[in-house]
CSV table of C-alpha atoms in Angstrom, one decimal:
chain,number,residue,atom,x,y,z
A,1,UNK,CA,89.3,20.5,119.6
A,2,UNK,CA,86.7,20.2,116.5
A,3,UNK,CA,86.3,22.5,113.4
A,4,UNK,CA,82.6,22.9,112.8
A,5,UNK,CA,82.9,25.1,110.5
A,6,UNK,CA,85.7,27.1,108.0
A,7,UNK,CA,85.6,29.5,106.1
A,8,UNK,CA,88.0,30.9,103.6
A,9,UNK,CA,87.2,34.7,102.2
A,10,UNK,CA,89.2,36.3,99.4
A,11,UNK,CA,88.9,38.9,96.1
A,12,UNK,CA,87.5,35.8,94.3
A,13,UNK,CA,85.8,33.8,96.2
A,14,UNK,CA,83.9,32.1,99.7
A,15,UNK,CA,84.3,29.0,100.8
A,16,UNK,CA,82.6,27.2,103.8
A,17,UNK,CA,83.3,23.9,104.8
A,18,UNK,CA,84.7,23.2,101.3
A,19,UNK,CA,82.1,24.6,99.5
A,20,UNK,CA,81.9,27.5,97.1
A,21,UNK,CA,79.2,30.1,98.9
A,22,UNK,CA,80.1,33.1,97.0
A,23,UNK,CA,82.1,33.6,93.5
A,24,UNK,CA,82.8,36.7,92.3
A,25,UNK,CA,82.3,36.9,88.6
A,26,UNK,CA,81.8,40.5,88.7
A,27,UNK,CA,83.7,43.4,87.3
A,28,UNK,CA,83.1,45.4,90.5
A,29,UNK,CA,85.6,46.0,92.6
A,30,UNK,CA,83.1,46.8,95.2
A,31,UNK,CA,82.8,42.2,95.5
A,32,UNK,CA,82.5,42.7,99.6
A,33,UNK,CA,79.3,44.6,98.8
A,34,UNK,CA,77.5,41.9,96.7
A,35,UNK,CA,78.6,39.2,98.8
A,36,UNK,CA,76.7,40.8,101.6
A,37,UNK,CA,73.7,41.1,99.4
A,38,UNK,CA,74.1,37.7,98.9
A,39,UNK,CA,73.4,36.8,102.7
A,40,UNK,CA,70.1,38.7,102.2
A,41,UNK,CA,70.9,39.9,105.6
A,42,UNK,CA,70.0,43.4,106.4
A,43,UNK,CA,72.5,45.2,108.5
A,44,UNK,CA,73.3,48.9,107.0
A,45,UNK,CA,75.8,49.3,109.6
A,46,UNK,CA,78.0,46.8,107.3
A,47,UNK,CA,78.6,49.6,104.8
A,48,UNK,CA,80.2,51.8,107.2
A,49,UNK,CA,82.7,49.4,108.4
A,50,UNK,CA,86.4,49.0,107.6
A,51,UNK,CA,87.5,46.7,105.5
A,52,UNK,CA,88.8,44.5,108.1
A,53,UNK,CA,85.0,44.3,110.0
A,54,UNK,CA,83.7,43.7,106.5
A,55,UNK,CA,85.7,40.4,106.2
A,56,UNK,CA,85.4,39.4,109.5
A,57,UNK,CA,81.6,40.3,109.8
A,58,UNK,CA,81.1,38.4,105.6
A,59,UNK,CA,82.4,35.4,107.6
A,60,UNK,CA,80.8,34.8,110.7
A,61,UNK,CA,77.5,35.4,108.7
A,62,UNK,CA,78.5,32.9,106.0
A,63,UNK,CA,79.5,30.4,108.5
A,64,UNK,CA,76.3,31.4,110.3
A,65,UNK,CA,74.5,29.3,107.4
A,66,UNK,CA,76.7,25.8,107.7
A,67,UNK,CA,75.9,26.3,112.1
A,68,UNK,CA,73.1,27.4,114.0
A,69,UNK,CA,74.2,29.9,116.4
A,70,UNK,CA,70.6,30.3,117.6
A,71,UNK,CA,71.3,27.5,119.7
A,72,UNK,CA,74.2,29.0,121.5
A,73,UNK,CA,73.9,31.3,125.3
A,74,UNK,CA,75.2,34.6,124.7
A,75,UNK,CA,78.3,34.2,126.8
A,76,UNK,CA,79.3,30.7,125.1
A,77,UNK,CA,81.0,31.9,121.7
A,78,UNK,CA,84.6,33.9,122.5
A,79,UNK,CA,86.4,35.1,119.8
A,80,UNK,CA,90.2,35.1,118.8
A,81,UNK,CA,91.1,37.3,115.6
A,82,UNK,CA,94.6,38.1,114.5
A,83,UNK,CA,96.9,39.6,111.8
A,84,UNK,CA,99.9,41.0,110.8
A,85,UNK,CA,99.3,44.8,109.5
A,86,UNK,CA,96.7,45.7,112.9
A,87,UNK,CA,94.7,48.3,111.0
A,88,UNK,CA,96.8,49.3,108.3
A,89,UNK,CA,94.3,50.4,105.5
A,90,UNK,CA,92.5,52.7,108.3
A,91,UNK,CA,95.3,54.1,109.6
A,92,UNK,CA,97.0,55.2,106.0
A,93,UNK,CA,93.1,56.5,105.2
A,94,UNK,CA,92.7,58.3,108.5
A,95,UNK,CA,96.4,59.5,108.3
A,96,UNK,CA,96.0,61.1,105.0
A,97,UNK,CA,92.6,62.9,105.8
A,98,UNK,CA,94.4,64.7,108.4
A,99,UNK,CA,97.4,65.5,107.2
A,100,UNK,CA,96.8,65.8,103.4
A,101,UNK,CA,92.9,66.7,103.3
A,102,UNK,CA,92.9,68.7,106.5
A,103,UNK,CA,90.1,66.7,107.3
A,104,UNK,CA,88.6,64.4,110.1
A,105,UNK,CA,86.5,61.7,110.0
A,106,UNK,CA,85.1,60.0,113.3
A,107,UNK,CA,84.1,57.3,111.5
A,108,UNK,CA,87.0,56.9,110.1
A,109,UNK,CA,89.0,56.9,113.5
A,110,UNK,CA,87.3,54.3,115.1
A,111,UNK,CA,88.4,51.9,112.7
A,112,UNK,CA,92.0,52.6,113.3
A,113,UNK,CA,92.1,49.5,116.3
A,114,UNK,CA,91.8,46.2,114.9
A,115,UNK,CA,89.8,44.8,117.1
A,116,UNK,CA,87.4,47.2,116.4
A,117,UNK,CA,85.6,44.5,114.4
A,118,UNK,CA,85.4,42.2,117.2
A,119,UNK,CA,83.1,44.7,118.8
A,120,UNK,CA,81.0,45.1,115.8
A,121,UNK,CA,80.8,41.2,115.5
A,122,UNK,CA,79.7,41.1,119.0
A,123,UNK,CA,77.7,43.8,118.7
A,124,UNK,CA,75.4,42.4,115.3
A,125,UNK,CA,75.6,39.1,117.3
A,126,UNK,CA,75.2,39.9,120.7
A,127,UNK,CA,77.8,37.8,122.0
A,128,UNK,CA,79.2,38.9,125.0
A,129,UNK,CA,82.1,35.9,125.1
A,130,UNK,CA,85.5,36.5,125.8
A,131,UNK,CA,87.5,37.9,122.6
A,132,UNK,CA,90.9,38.9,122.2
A,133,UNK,CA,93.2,40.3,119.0
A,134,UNK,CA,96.5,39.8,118.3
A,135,UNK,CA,99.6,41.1,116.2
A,136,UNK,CA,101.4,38.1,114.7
A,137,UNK,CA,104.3,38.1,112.0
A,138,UNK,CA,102.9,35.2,110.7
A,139,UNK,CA,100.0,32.5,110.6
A,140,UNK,CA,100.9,30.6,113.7
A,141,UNK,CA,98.1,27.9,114.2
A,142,UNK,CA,100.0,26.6,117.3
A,143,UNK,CA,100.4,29.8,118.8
A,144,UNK,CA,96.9,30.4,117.8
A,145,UNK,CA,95.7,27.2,119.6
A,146,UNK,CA,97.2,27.8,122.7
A,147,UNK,CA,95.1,30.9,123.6
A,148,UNK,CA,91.9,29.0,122.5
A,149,UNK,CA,92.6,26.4,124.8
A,150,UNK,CA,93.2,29.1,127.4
A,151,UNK,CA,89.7,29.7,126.6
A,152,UNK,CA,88.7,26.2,126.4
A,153,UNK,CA,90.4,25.5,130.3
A,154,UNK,CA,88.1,28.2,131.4
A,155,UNK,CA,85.0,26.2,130.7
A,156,UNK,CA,83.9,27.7,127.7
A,157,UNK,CA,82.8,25.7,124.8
A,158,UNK,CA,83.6,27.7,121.5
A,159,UNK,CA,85.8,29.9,120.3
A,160,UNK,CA,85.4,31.8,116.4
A,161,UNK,CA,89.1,32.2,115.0
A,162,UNK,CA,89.8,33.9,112.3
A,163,UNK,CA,92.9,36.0,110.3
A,164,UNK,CA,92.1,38.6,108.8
A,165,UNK,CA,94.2,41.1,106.4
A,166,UNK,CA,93.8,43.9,104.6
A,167,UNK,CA,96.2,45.8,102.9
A,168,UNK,CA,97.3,47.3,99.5
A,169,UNK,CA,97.9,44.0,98.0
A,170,UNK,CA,95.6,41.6,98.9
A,171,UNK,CA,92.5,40.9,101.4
A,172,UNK,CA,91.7,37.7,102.5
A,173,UNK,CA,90.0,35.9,105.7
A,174,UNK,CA,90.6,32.5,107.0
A,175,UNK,CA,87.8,32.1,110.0
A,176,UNK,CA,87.1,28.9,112.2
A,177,UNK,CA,84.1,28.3,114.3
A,178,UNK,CA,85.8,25.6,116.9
A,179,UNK,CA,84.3,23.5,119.6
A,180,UNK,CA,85.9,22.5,122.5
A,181,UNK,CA,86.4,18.5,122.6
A,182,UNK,CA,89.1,16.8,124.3
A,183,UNK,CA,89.0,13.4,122.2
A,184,UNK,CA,89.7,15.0,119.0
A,185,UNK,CA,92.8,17.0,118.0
A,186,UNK,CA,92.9,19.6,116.0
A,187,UNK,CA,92.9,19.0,112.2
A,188,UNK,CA,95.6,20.7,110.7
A,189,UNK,CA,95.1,18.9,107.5
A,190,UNK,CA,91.6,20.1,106.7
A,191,UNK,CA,93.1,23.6,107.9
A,192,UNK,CA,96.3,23.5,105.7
A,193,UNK,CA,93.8,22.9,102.5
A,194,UNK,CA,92.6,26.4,103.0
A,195,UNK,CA,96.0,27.9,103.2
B,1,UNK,CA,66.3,77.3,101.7
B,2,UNK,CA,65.2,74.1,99.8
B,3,UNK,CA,67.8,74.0,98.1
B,4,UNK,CA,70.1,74.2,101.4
B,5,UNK,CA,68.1,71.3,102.7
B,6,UNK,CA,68.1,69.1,99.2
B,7,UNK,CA,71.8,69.8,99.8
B,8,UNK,CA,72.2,68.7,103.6
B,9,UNK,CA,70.6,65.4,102.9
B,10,UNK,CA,72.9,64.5,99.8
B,11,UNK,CA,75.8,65.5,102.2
B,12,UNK,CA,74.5,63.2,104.9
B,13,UNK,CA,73.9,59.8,102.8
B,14,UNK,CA,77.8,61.1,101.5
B,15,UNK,CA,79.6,61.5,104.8
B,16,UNK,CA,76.9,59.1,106.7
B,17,UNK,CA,77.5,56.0,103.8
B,18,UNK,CA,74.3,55.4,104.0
B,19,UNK,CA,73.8,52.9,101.1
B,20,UNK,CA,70.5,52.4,99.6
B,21,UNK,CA,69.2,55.4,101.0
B,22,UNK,CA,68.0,58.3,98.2
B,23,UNK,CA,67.7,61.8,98.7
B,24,UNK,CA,63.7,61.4,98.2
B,25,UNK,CA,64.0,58.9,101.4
B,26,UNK,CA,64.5,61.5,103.8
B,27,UNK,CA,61.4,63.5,104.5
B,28,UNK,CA,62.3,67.3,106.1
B,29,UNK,CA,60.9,66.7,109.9
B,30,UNK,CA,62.2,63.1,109.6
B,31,UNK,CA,64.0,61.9,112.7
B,32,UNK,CA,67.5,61.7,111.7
B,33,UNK,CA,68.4,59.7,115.3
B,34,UNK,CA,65.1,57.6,115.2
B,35,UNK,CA,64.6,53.9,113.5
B,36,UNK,CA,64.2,55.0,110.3
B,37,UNK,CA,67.8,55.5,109.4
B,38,UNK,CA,69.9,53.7,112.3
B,39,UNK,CA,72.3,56.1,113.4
B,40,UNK,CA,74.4,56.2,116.2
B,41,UNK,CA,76.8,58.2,118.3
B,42,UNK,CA,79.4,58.1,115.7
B,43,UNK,CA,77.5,59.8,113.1
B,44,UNK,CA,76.6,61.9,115.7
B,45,UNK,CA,79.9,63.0,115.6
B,46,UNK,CA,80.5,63.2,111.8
B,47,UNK,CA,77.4,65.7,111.8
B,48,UNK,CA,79.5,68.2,113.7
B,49,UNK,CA,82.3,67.2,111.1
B,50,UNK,CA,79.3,68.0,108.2
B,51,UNK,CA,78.7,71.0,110.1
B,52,UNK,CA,82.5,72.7,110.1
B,53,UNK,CA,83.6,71.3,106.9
B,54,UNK,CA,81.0,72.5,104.6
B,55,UNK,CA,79.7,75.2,106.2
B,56,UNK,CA,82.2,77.0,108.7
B,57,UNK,CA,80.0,76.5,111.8
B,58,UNK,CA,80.5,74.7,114.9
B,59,UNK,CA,78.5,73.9,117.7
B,60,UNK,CA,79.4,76.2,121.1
B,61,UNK,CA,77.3,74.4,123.4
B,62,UNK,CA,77.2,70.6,122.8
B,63,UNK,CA,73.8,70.2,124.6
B,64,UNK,CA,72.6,71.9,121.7
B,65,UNK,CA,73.6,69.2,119.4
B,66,UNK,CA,69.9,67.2,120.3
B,67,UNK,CA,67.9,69.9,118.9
B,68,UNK,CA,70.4,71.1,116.0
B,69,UNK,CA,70.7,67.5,114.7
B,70,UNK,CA,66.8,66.5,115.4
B,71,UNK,CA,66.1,66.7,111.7
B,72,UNK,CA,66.7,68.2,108.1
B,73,UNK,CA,64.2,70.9,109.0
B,74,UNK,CA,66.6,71.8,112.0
B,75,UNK,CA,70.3,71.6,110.8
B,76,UNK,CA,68.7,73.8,108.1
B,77,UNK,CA,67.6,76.4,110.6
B,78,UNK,CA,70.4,76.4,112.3
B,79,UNK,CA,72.9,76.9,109.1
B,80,UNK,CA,70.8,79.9,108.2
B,81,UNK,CA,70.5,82.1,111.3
B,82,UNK,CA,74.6,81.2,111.9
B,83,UNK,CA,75.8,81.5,108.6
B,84,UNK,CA,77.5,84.5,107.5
């Protein structure tokens, strides 16, 4: 299995393929915002997302500039995305609308599944792969590389993995574009430079 | 009533989050569901939302919805002749 491509996303900073794509040196707080502008990529829908589709969306489309995904079928990208808190930040929002604002907010709602932002990466892609999401206590790469190879032993070619969090004390997105190759194993080194 | 409607389209870009968009970007008889401002059947829903929460009024017949939602011009008609 080969990394073509990783991508590191936190409050300070992008990173792709070792390189520094986006640096915050702003005061705003709203930093997801500009690095979109950044991508000069227009897609309104990206405001109304949750934070979680926000990172995952900011890092498919940064990655999206180190690999050509023009040159990929529609069916030939799955996608495996996982974290620890699920939807946390859009289940405390929606949870306090209801109960503390008496209010509702449909577009709030949606967001309270976490793979939510699989769809909308799909959806801004159209990628119609296999995708899964899972709940892990912690950042398991072997774990991790076991389902992708379930995808792998199914013929497909490439998987995106990423883990993404967002919570009260930090956000941050570690996302892998992988390709399926039996003569190379999977670099844990070049990953472990990231974490 | 232009007032009402200068109103309803601040309220949309609020509850809609649609960024970049000014209140002198959307024209009375504009399409609010056409290409011009990329909604979908999620804001769909937080219309009716718009609808209860700032002005007490909801929507008996959903097949209604189409026409009550079609523009400015339209939500404006509607809050008027249901309004108390």
């Amino acid at each position: 299995m080969k990394i073509k491509a990783i991508c590191k996303i936190d409050s300070n900073e992008i990173i792709v393929n070792e390189q520094v794509v986006y640096y915050n040196n702003s005061s705003s707080t709203d930093w997801k915002k500009i690095a979109y502008q950044q991508l000069n990529f227009d897609y309104p829908k990206f405001h109304k997302m949750d934070n979680l589709s926000k990172l995952a969306v900011l890092g498919v489309k940064y990655i999206e500039q180190a690999v050509d995904f023009s040159s990929f079928k529609d069916d030939e990208i799955n996608m495996i995305f996982a974290n620890k808190n699920s939807s946390y930040c859009s289940d405390i929002k929606h949870y306090t609308n209801y109960t503390k604002n008496n209010l509702v907010s449909p577009a709030d709602f949606v967001y309270t599944l976490p793979n939510i932002l699989i769809g909308e990466i799909a959806i801004m892609q159209k990628w119609y792969g296999e995708n899964n999401f899972f709940i892990h206590d912690n950042f398991d790469m072997n774990f991790f590389l076991n389902q992708i190879n379930l995808y792998f032993c199914e013929n497909s070619k490439y998987c995106i993995f990423g883990w993404i969090e967002s919570n009260e004390e930090e956000e941050k997105a570690i996302i892998l574009f992988l390709e399926q190759d039996n003569k190379s194993n999977f670099d844990f080194n070049r990953l472990n430079n990231y974490l | 009533m232009s007032e009402l409607k200068e109103q309803l389209k601040a309220q949309i870009i609020e509850q809609l989050n649609l960024e970049d968009i000014n209140i002198t970007d959307i024209a009375d008889d504009d399409a609010l569901f056409g290409e011009k401002f990329g909604l979908d059947s999620i804001d769909a829903l937080e219309f009716i939302v718009l609808l209860e929460q700032n002005y007490g009024l909801k929507i008996s017949d959903p097949s209604e919805g189409k026409d009550i939602f079609y523009s400015v011009n339209s939500l404006a008609d509607f809050i008027e002749k249901n309004k108390n």
